[in-house]
Amino acid sequence: MSIIGIILAVIVVGATGLFIGIFLGVSDKAFAVETDEREDAILEVLPGNNCGGCGYAGCSGLAAAIVTGEAEVGGCPVGGAPVAEKIGAIMGVDAGEQEREVAFVKCGGTCEKAKTEYEYCGIKDCVMASQMQDGGAKGCAYGCLGYGSCVAACPFDAIHIVDGIAVVDKEACKACGKCVAACPKHLIELIPYKQQTFVQCNSNEKGKALMDVCQVGCIGCRLCEKNCEAGAITVSNFLAHIDADKCTNCGVCAEKCPRKIIKI
């Protein structure tokens, strides 16, 4: 190839590149979608975990929803009250009181306390195990299977399997709700961080049937309900429930519980 041909090729390639660059620049301005400045400001104060605990596809989705009024300024469970306050200032509204929550596993049936019906040899996943006979190898059909689907779902390393059941690290938990959604037994719920008294059971089995498979599960005897002066604990479907707003953490219910499944 002659030198002239090389020069012409360089000119053509350079001109083509210049044309494409100008075209893309003009197109970017012509078809740009205007965004609310508040959306960018909110995105800057959000944690950036993109955990989805707010119910939206990442932090950008939540920021857009807050600006349009679809979500509350306190919609980020990870950021909590500090982030809600900052977002409230950006939006010009009062963030209100944001109560911190944490995940709680409603099962005390450890390897020692709960009966196992058979040996499960499948994939170590709670969803898979729950599809087996009787809802899993554990004698209590309501109990934690202990294969860690919640552990795998947690983006904050706040839940671990200890002695066959899931246990939450209260300080590490951000209440994103990932573990709640992952549990096929619906054993995990979000509760107020300040709550100190818990019923570590989720079974609705009658007393005799439960005692045959678990040494600590709630049998619905109502002793806790009868002895609670604050009226904070009620029993329905053979299971005790605590109203955190009424509970004074006096400890009487835990003392009276014959199964010692109420913890403080």
Short mmCIF file of C-alpha atoms in Angstrom, two decimals:
data_model
loop_
_atom_site.label_atom_id
_atom_site.label_comp_id
_atom_site.label_asym_id
_atom_site.label_seq_id
_atom_site.Cartn_x
_atom_site.Cartn_y
_atom_site.Cartn_z
CA MET A 1 0.00 0.00 0.00
CA SER A 2 1.32 3.44 -0.92
CA ILE A 3 1.85 6.17 1.61
CA ILE A 4 -1.06 8.10 0.12
CA GLY A 5 -3.39 5.16 0.70
CA ILE A 6 -2.29 4.91 4.32
CA ILE A 7 -2.89 8.63 4.87
CA LEU A 8 -6.35 8.40 3.27
CA ALA A 9 -7.23 5.42 5.50
CA VAL A 10 -6.17 7.32 8.61
CA ILE A 11 -8.20 10.36 7.54
CA VAL A 12 -11.29 8.24 6.88
CA VAL A 13 -11.02 6.42 10.22
CA GLY A 14 -10.39 9.67 12.08
CA ALA A 15 -13.29 11.42 10.37
CA THR A 16 -15.60 8.49 11.13
CA GLY A 17 -14.59 8.52 14.79
CA LEU A 18 -15.09 12.29 14.99
CA PHE A 19 -18.54 11.99 13.42
CA ILE A 20 -19.61 9.23 15.81
CA GLY A 21 -18.33 11.22 18.79
CA ILE A 22 -20.24 14.35 17.76
CA PHE A 23 -23.38 12.29 17.02
CA LEU A 24 -23.30 10.59 20.43
CA GLY A 25 -22.70 13.89 22.21
CA VAL A 26 -25.64 15.57 20.47
CA SER A 27 -27.86 12.53 21.06
CA ASP A 28 -26.97 12.45 24.74
CA LYS A 29 -28.17 16.02 25.18
CA ALA A 30 -31.16 15.69 22.87
CA PHE A 31 -32.54 12.55 24.46
CA ALA A 32 -31.38 13.10 28.03
CA VAL A 33 -33.99 12.33 30.68
CA GLU A 34 -34.15 15.01 33.31
CA THR A 35 -33.89 13.75 36.89
CA ASP A 36 -34.97 15.45 40.07
CA GLU A 37 -31.92 16.79 41.91
CA ARG A 38 -33.41 15.47 45.14
CA GLU A 39 -33.18 11.95 43.79
CA ASP A 40 -29.42 12.24 43.39
CA ALA A 41 -29.10 13.83 46.83
CA ILE A 42 -31.09 11.02 48.43
CA LEU A 43 -29.03 8.40 46.63
CA GLU A 44 -25.89 9.92 48.12
CA VAL A 45 -27.12 9.49 51.72
CA LEU A 46 -28.52 5.97 51.27
CA PRO A 47 -26.17 3.17 52.45
CA GLY A 48 -25.65 1.78 48.96
CA ASN A 49 -26.09 -1.86 49.99
CA ASN A 50 -28.74 -2.44 47.29
CA CYS A 51 -30.14 -5.22 49.51
CA GLY A 52 -33.74 -4.77 48.38
CA GLY A 53 -35.00 -4.70 51.97
CA CYS A 54 -36.98 -1.56 51.16
CA GLY A 55 -39.01 -3.43 48.54
CA TYR A 56 -37.41 -1.66 45.58
CA ALA A 57 -34.72 -2.69 43.11
CA GLY A 58 -31.78 -1.21 44.96
CA CYS A 59 -31.09 2.19 46.46
CA SER A 60 -31.72 4.06 43.20
CA GLY A 61 -35.20 2.55 43.01
CA LEU A 62 -35.98 3.67 46.56
CA ALA A 63 -34.62 7.17 45.93
CA ALA A 64 -36.88 7.58 42.89
CA ALA A 65 -39.87 6.25 44.86
CA ILE A 66 -39.29 8.68 47.72
CA VAL A 67 -39.14 11.65 45.34
CA THR A 68 -42.41 10.64 43.65
CA GLY A 69 -44.10 10.04 47.01
CA GLU A 70 -44.45 6.27 46.55
CA ALA A 71 -42.17 5.52 49.50
CA GLU A 72 -41.70 7.06 52.94
CA VAL A 73 -38.54 8.98 53.80
CA GLY A 74 -37.84 6.25 56.36
CA GLY A 75 -38.15 3.49 53.79
CA CYS A 76 -34.57 2.27 54.17
CA PRO A 77 -34.38 -0.35 56.95
CA VAL A 78 -30.60 -0.45 56.79
CA GLY A 79 -30.05 3.28 57.23
CA GLY A 80 -32.61 3.59 60.00
CA ALA A 81 -33.34 6.84 61.80
CA PRO A 82 -30.10 8.71 60.87
CA VAL A 83 -30.65 8.22 57.13
CA ALA A 84 -34.38 8.94 57.43
CA GLU A 85 -33.58 12.26 59.08
CA LYS A 86 -31.22 13.26 56.27
CA ILE A 87 -33.72 12.26 53.58
CA GLY A 88 -36.46 14.14 55.43
CA ALA A 89 -34.29 17.28 55.31
CA ILE A 90 -33.80 16.84 51.55
CA MET A 91 -37.52 16.36 50.99
CA GLY A 92 -38.48 19.11 53.41
CA VAL A 93 -40.61 16.85 55.60
CA ASP A 94 -40.42 15.53 59.14
CA ALA A 95 -38.99 12.01 59.17
CA GLY A 96 -40.89 11.23 62.35
CA GLU A 97 -39.76 8.67 64.90
CA GLN A 98 -38.08 5.68 63.28
CA GLU A 99 -38.04 2.57 65.44
CA ARG A 100 -35.16 0.19 64.84
CA GLU A 101 -36.08 -3.42 64.15
CA VAL A 102 -34.17 -6.69 64.14
CA ALA A 103 -34.89 -10.20 62.93
CA PHE A 104 -35.92 -12.86 65.45
CA VAL A 105 -36.05 -16.63 64.92
CA LYS A 106 -39.07 -18.21 66.62
CA CYS A 107 -37.54 -21.59 67.38
CA GLY A 108 -35.62 -22.99 70.34
CA GLY A 109 -35.52 -26.56 69.07
CA THR A 110 -31.78 -27.18 69.05
CA CYS A 111 -30.22 -30.52 68.15
CA GLU A 112 -30.46 -31.56 71.78
CA LYS A 113 -34.02 -30.33 72.40
CA ALA A 114 -35.82 -31.31 69.17
CA LYS A 115 -36.43 -34.80 67.85
CA THR A 116 -35.29 -35.85 64.38
CA GLU A 117 -37.51 -38.29 62.47
CA TYR A 118 -35.05 -39.40 59.81
CA GLU A 119 -31.72 -38.54 58.22
CA TYR A 120 -31.93 -36.05 55.36
CA CYS A 121 -29.20 -36.56 52.75
CA GLY A 122 -30.26 -34.05 50.11
CA ILE A 123 -29.11 -30.54 49.23
CA LYS A 124 -28.38 -28.53 52.37
CA ASP A 125 -31.07 -25.98 51.73
CA CYS A 126 -34.15 -25.33 53.87
CA VAL A 127 -36.46 -24.87 50.89
CA MET A 128 -35.43 -28.22 49.43
CA ALA A 129 -35.56 -29.99 52.79
CA SER A 130 -39.04 -28.64 53.52
CA GLN A 131 -40.33 -30.43 50.40
CA MET A 132 -39.45 -33.79 51.90
CA GLN A 133 -41.68 -36.09 53.95
CA ASP A 134 -43.46 -34.34 56.86
CA GLY A 135 -41.94 -31.02 55.82
CA GLY A 136 -38.41 -32.06 56.73
CA ALA A 137 -36.52 -34.40 59.00
CA LYS A 138 -37.30 -32.44 62.16
CA GLY A 139 -40.04 -33.91 64.32
CA CYS A 140 -41.68 -30.51 64.76
CA ALA A 141 -43.16 -29.47 61.42
CA TYR A 142 -42.94 -25.82 62.53
CA GLY A 143 -39.29 -25.87 63.62
CA CYS A 144 -36.09 -24.51 62.11
CA LEU A 145 -34.52 -26.99 59.69
CA GLY A 146 -31.06 -25.57 60.23
CA TYR A 147 -29.71 -25.74 56.68
CA GLY A 148 -29.00 -22.01 56.42
CA SER A 149 -31.14 -20.62 53.61
CA CYS A 150 -31.48 -17.52 55.79
CA VAL A 151 -27.71 -17.39 56.29
CA ALA A 152 -27.13 -17.45 52.54
CA ALA A 153 -29.73 -14.70 52.02
CA CYS A 154 -28.33 -12.28 54.64
CA PRO A 155 -26.06 -9.64 53.06
CA PHE A 156 -24.77 -8.50 56.47
CA ASP A 157 -23.53 -11.79 57.98
CA ALA A 158 -26.01 -11.26 60.82
CA ILE A 159 -27.49 -14.75 61.09
CA HIS A 160 -25.79 -18.10 61.65
CA ILE A 161 -26.69 -21.71 62.37
CA VAL A 162 -25.86 -22.59 65.98
CA ASP A 163 -26.63 -26.06 67.35
CA GLY A 164 -29.07 -26.77 64.55
CA ILE A 165 -31.10 -23.56 64.58
CA ALA A 166 -30.70 -20.07 63.12
CA VAL A 167 -29.55 -17.39 65.56
CA VAL A 168 -29.54 -13.65 64.81
CA ASP A 169 -26.72 -11.29 65.77
CA LYS A 170 -28.87 -8.43 67.02
CA GLU A 171 -26.18 -5.79 66.60
CA ALA A 172 -25.23 -6.81 63.06
CA CYS A 173 -28.83 -7.16 61.83
CA LYS A 174 -30.13 -4.33 59.62
CA ALA A 175 -33.72 -5.60 59.37
CA CYS A 176 -33.56 -5.84 55.59
CA GLY A 177 -36.02 -8.76 55.66
CA LYS A 178 -34.00 -11.05 53.38
CA CYS A 179 -33.94 -13.84 55.96
CA VAL A 180 -37.68 -13.45 56.58
CA ALA A 181 -38.40 -14.05 52.90
CA ALA A 182 -35.92 -16.95 52.68
CA CYS A 183 -37.37 -19.08 55.48
CA PRO A 184 -39.85 -21.66 54.12
CA LYS A 185 -41.21 -22.26 57.63
CA HIS A 186 -41.99 -18.55 58.19
CA LEU A 187 -40.06 -18.71 61.44
CA ILE A 188 -38.35 -15.34 61.22
CA GLU A 189 -40.03 -12.02 61.89
CA LEU A 190 -38.95 -8.42 62.42
CA ILE A 191 -39.45 -7.16 65.96
CA PRO A 192 -38.59 -3.90 67.77
CA TYR A 193 -34.91 -3.69 68.73
CA LYS A 194 -35.94 -2.63 72.22
CA GLN A 195 -38.02 -5.76 72.81
CA GLN A 196 -36.44 -7.90 75.52
CA THR A 197 -38.94 -10.72 76.07
CA PHE A 198 -39.48 -13.36 73.38
CA VAL A 199 -41.43 -16.54 72.75
CA GLN A 200 -38.92 -18.77 70.99
CA CYS A 201 -41.50 -21.03 69.34
CA ASN A 202 -43.81 -21.02 66.33
CA SER A 203 -45.73 -24.28 66.77
CA ASN A 204 -49.52 -24.55 66.76
CA GLU A 205 -49.50 -28.21 67.78
CA LYS A 206 -51.47 -29.30 70.83
CA GLY A 207 -49.52 -29.97 74.01
CA LYS A 208 -49.11 -33.75 73.84
CA ALA A 209 -48.22 -33.77 70.13
CA LEU A 210 -45.60 -31.05 70.66
CA MET A 211 -44.06 -32.66 73.74
CA ASP A 212 -43.49 -35.84 71.73
CA VAL A 213 -41.11 -34.02 69.36
CA CYS A 214 -39.67 -31.05 71.31
CA GLN A 215 -38.57 -30.55 74.90
CA VAL A 216 -39.06 -26.79 74.96
CA GLY A 217 -41.89 -25.81 72.56
CA CYS A 218 -44.89 -23.80 73.75
CA ILE A 219 -47.84 -26.04 74.71
CA GLY A 220 -50.38 -23.24 75.11
CA CYS A 221 -50.91 -23.82 78.84
CA ARG A 222 -51.77 -20.11 79.37
CA LEU A 223 -49.79 -19.79 82.61
CA CYS A 224 -47.90 -16.85 81.09
CA GLU A 225 -51.13 -15.17 80.02
CA LYS A 226 -52.78 -15.64 83.42
CA ASN A 227 -49.83 -14.24 85.33
CA CYS A 228 -49.04 -11.21 83.15
CA GLU A 229 -50.34 -8.16 85.01
CA ALA A 230 -49.68 -5.91 82.01
CA GLY A 231 -51.87 -7.99 79.71
CA ALA A 232 -48.97 -8.14 77.27
CA ILE A 233 -49.09 -11.85 76.50
CA THR A 234 -51.93 -13.84 74.96
CA VAL A 235 -52.25 -17.43 73.81
CA SER A 236 -53.97 -18.44 70.58
CA ASN A 237 -53.72 -21.69 68.62
CA PHE A 238 -51.62 -23.18 71.43
CA LEU A 239 -48.94 -20.50 71.06
CA ALA A 240 -48.07 -17.51 73.25
CA HIS A 241 -47.69 -14.07 71.63
CA ILE A 242 -46.14 -10.97 73.21
CA ASP A 243 -47.30 -7.39 72.61
CA ALA A 244 -44.03 -5.45 72.78
CA ASP A 245 -45.87 -2.16 73.39
CA LYS A 246 -47.49 -3.51 76.57
CA CYS A 247 -44.64 -5.68 77.83
CA THR A 248 -42.75 -4.31 80.86
CA ASN A 249 -40.08 -7.03 80.76
CA CYS A 250 -40.92 -7.98 84.35
CA GLY A 251 -39.98 -11.59 83.69
CA VAL A 252 -43.00 -13.20 85.33
CA CYS A 253 -44.06 -14.99 82.13
CA ALA A 254 -40.60 -16.51 81.71
CA GLU A 255 -40.59 -17.58 85.34
CA LYS A 256 -44.02 -19.24 85.11
CA CYS A 257 -43.44 -20.96 81.76
CA PRO A 258 -43.04 -24.71 82.47
CA ARG A 259 -41.26 -25.21 79.15
CA LYS A 260 -38.84 -22.29 79.61
CA ILE A 261 -39.45 -21.20 76.02
CA ILE A 262 -40.04 -17.55 76.98
CA LYS A 263 -36.69 -15.81 77.02
CA ILE A 264 -35.52 -12.49 78.44
#
